[in-house]
Coordinates of C-alpha atoms in Angstrom, one line a residue:
X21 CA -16.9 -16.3 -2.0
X22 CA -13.3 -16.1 -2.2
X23 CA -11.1 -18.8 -0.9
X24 CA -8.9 -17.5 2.1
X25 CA -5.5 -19.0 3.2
X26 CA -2.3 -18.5 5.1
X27 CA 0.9 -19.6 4.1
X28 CA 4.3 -20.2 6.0
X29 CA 6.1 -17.3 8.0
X30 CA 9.4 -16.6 5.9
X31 CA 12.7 -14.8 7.4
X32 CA 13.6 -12.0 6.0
X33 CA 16.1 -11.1 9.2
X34 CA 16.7 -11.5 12.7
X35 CA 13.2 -11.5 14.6
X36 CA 11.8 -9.9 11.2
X37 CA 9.2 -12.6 9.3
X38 CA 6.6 -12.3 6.4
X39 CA 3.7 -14.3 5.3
X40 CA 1.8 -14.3 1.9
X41 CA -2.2 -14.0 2.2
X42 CA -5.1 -15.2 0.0
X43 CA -7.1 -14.4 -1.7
X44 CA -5.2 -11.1 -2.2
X45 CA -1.3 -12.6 -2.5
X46 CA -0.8 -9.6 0.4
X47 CA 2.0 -9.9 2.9
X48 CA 1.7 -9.5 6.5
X49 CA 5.0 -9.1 8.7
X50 CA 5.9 -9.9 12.2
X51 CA 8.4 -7.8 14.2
X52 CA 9.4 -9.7 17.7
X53 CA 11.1 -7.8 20.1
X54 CA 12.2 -8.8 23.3
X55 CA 9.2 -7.9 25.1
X56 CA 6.7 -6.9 22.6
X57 CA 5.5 -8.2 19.1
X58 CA 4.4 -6.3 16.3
X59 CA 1.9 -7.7 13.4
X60 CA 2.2 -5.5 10.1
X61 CA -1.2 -5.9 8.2
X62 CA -3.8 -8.3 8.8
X63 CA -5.5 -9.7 6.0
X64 CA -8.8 -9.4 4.2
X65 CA -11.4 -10.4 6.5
X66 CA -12.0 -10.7 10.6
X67 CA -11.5 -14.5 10.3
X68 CA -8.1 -13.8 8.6
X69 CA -7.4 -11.8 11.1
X70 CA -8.2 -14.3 13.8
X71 CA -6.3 -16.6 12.3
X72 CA -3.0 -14.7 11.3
X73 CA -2.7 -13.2 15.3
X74 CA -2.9 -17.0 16.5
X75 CA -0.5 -18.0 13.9
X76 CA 1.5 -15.1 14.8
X77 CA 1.9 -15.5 18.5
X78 CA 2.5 -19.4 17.9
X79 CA 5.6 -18.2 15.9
X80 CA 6.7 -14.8 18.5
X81 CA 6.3 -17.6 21.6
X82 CA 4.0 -14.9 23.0
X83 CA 0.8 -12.7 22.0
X84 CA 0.5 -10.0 19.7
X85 CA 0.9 -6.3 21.6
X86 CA 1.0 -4.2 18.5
X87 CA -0.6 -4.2 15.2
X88 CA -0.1 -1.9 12.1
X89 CA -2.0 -1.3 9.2
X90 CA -0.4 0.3 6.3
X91 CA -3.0 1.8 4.5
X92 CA -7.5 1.7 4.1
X93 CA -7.3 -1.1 1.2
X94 CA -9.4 -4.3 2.2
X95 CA -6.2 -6.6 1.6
X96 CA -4.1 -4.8 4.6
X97 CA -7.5 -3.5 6.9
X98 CA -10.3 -5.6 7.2
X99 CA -8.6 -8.1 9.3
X100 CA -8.3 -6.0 12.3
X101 CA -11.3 -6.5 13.5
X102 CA -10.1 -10.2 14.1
X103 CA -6.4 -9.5 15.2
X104 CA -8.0 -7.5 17.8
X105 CA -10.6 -10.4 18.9
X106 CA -7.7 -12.5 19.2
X107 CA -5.7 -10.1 20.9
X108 CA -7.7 -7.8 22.9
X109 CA -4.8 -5.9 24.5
X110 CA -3.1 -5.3 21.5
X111 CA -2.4 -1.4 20.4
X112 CA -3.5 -1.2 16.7
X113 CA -2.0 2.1 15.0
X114 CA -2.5 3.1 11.5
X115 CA -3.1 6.3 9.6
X116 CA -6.3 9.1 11.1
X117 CA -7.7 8.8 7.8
X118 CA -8.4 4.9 8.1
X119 CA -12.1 5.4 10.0
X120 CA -13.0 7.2 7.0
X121 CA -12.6 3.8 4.8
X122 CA -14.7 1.3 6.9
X123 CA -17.5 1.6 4.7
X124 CA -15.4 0.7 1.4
X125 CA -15.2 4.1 0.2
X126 CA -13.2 4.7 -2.5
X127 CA -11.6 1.3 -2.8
X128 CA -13.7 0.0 -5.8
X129 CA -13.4 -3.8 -4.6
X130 CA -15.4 -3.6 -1.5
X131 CA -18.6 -1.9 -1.7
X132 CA -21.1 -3.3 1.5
X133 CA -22.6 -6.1 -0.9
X134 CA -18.8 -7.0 -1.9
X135 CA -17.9 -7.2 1.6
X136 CA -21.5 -9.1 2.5
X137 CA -20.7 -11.7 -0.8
X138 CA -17.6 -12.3 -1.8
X139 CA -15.6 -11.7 1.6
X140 CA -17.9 -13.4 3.8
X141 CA -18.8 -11.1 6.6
X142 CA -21.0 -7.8 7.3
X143 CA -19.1 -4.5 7.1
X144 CA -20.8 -3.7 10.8
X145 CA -17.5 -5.8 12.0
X146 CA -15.1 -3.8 10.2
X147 CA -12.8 -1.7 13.0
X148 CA -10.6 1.1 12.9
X149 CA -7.4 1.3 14.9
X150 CA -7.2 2.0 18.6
X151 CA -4.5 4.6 18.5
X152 CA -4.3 6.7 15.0
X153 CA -1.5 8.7 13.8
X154 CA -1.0 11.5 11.6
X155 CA 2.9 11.6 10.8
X156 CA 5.4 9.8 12.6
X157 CA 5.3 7.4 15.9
X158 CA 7.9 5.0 17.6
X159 CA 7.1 1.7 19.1
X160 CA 9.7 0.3 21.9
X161 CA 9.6 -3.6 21.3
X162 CA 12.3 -3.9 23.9
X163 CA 15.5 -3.8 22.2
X164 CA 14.3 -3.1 18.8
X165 CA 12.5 0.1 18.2
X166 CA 10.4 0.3 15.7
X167 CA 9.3 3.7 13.5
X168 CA 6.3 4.6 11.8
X169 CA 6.1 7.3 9.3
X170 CA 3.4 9.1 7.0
X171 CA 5.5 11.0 4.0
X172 CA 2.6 12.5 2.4
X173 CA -0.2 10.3 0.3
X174 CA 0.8 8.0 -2.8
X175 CA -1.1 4.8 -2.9
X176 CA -3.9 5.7 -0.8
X177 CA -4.2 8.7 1.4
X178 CA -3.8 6.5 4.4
X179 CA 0.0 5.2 3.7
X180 CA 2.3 4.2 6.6
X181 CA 6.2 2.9 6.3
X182 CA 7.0 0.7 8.8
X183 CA 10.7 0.9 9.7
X184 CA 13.1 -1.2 11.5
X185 CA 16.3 0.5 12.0
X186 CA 18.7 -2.3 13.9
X187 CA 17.8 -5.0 10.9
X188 CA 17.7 -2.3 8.0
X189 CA 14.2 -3.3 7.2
X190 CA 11.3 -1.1 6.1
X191 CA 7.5 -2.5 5.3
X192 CA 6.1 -0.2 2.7
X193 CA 2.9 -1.8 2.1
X194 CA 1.4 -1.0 -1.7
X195 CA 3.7 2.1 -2.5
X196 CA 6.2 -0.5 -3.8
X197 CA 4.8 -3.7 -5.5
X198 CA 7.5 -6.6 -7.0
X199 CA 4.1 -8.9 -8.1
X200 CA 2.8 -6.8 -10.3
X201 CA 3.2 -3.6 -11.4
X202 CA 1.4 -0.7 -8.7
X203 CA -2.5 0.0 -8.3
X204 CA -3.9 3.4 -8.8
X205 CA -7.3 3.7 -7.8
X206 CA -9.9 6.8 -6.8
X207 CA -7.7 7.6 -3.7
X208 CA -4.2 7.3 -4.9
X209 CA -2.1 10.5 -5.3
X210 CA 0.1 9.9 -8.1
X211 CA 1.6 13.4 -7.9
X212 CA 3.5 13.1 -4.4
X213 CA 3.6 9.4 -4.6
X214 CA 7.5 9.7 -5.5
X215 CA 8.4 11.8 -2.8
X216 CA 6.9 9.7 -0.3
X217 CA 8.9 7.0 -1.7
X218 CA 11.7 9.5 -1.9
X219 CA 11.5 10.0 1.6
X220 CA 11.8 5.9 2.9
X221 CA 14.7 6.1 0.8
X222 CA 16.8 8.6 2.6
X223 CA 16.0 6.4 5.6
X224 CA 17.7 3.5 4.4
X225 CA 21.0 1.9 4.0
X226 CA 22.6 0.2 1.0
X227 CA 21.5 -3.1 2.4
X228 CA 18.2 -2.2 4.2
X229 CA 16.0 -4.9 2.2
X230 CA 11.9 -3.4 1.7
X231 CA 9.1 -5.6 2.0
X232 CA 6.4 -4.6 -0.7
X233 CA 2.5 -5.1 -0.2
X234 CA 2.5 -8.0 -2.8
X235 CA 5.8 -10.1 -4.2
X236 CA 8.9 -10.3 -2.9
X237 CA 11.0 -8.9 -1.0
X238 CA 12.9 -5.8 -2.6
X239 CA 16.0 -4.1 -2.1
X240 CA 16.9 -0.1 -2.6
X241 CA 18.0 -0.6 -6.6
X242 CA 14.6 -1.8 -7.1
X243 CA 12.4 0.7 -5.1
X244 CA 14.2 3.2 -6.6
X245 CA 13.8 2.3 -10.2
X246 CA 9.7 1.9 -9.4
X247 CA 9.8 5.9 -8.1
X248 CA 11.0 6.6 -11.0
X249 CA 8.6 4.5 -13.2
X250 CA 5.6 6.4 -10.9
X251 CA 7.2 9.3 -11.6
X252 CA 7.1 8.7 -15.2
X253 CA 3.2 7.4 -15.2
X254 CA 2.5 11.3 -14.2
X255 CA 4.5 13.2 -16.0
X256 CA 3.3 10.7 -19.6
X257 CA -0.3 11.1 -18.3
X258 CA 0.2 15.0 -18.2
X259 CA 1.9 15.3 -21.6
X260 CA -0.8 13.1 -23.1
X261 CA -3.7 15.9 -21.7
X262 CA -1.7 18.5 -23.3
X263 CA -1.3 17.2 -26.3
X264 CA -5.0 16.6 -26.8
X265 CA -5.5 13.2 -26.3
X266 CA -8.4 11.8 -24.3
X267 CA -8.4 8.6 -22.4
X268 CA -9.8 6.6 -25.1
X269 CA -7.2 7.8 -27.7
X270 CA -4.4 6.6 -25.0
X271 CA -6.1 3.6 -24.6
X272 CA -6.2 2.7 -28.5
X273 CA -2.8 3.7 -28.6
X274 CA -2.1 1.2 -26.0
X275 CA -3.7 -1.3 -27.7
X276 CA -1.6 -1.0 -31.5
X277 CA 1.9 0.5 -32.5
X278 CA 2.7 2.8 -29.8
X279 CA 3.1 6.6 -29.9
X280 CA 3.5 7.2 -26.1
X281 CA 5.6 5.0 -24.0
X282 CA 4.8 3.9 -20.7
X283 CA 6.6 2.9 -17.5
X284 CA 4.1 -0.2 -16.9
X285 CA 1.8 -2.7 -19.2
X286 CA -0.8 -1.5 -21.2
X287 CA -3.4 -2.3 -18.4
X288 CA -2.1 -1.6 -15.2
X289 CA -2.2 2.3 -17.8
X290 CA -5.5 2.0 -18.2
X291 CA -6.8 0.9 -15.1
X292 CA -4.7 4.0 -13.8
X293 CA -5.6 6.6 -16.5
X294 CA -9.2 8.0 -15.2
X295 CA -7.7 8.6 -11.7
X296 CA -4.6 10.2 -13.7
X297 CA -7.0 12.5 -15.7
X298 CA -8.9 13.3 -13.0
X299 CA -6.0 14.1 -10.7
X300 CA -4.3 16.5 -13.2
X301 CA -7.7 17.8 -14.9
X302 CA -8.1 19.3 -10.7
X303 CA -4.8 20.6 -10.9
X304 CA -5.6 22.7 -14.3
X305 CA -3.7 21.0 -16.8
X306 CA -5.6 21.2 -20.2
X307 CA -4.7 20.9 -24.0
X308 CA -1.5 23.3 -24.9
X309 CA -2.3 26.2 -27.1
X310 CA 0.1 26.4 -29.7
X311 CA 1.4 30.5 -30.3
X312 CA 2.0 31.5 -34.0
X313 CA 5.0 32.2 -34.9
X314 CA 6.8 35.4 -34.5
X315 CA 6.2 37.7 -37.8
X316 CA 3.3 35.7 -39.0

């Protein structure tokens, strides 16, 4: 079973904190207000959970009233069932199509015997959220309002921003990662990802600082130079299919002198290419036919 840990809150600004989680190196963020407190993401398991609301209020002087979770991946969900043990009042908001992830579908690390063996606890605990949302909500804290906003599907197709507008800081969950390069997995939409991004962007200010799923904290320069490397992972995977190439002949070329170049290491691409092909396979792309030339 996986070893589970919390480590110490960090300020990022003013009433603003974040704390690293294992096993998954996720981070979970506090917003205090002056009458309400807000917990962004809540670890990988219900006893996570428990734990990060205690250590939470312990830090806000008072108990949790809101929680948020970013998107259906076990990392930022499957603690809610413990936040909301240890908080039972608390409003817990994330996207509608959460409930449809209890069961571990498609996140390929936490089938029910995953969840049974490795995490420690039966997926019959798992909860969804007490008040989903389908595009945009705002929270009143009490002199710091906080927004939520769904910009279309990138990561997962569950992905909330959490922005706070007085300290020019936005939690963005996995669609911007500074540990490692970004997960694609069977319900990532790699097309629209960059316009979601896009969209956080034209929210912020020179100085609003982003605070990624995993690694540290970013500022704009770098968000913006990872929509354009997500950008890039499409639009390479796509010229790949039409040139003929199957995933195994990316893969090799990956593996020796390079032909195609790539916006992220060789396996972060290959993890990412069967979702990729599938994705643009759907939407019709195929091997170009090359015309003859006029007069021959």
């Amino acid at each position: 079973m996986r070893e589970f840990s919390i480590g110490g809150w960090q300020l990022v600004r003013d009433g603003i904190h974040v704390v690293q989680l294992q096993p998954a190196s996720v981070n979970a963020g506090l917003i205090i207000g002056e009458t309400g407190v807000m917990l962004v993401d809540t670890g990988s398991s219900p006893s996570q959970g428990r734990e990060l609301a205690a250590s939470a209020a312990e830090l806000a002087g008072r108990p949790v009233t809101h929680v948020v979770v970013t998107h259906a991946h076990f990392d930022h969900f499957y603690g809610l069932a413990g936040v909301m043990e240890a908080a039972p009042s608390a409003v817990s908001i994330g996207h509608e199509n959460l409930a449809a992830h209890l069961d571990g579908t498609n996140d390929p690390d936490v089938d029910p015997e995953v969840i049974r063996t490795d995490l420690g606890f039966d997926p019959s605990e798992l909860v969804a959220p007490n008040d989903p949302m389908a595009f945009i909500r705002a929270v009143d804290l009490g002199g710091r309002v906080v927004e939520l906003v769904h910009l279309g599907h990138g990561h997962s197709d569950s992905d909330i921003f959490v922005q706070v507008p007085d300290a020019r800081v936005t939690f963005v969950g996995d669609m911007v990662e500074t540990a490692s390069d970004p997960m694609v997995g069977p319900d990532s939409h790699v097309d629209t990802w960059p316009k979601a991004i896009d969209g956080v962007m034209s929210n912020a200010k020179s100085d609003t600082l982003f605070v990624p799923g995993h690694g540290p904290v970013a500022d704009l320069e770098q968000v913006n130079n990872q929509r354009a490397a997500i950008s890039m992972l499409w639009s390479t995977a796509e010229d790949c299919i039409k040139k003929g190439m199957s995933i195994d002949d990316v893969v090799t070329d990956l593996n020796g002198p390079r032909e195609v170049e790539w916006p992220f290491a060789p396996q972060a691409v290959a993890n990412a290419l069967p979702w990729l092909y599938k994705a643009l396979e759907a939407q019709g792309v195929t091997k170009s036919r090359l015309l003859p030339l006029l007069g021959n």
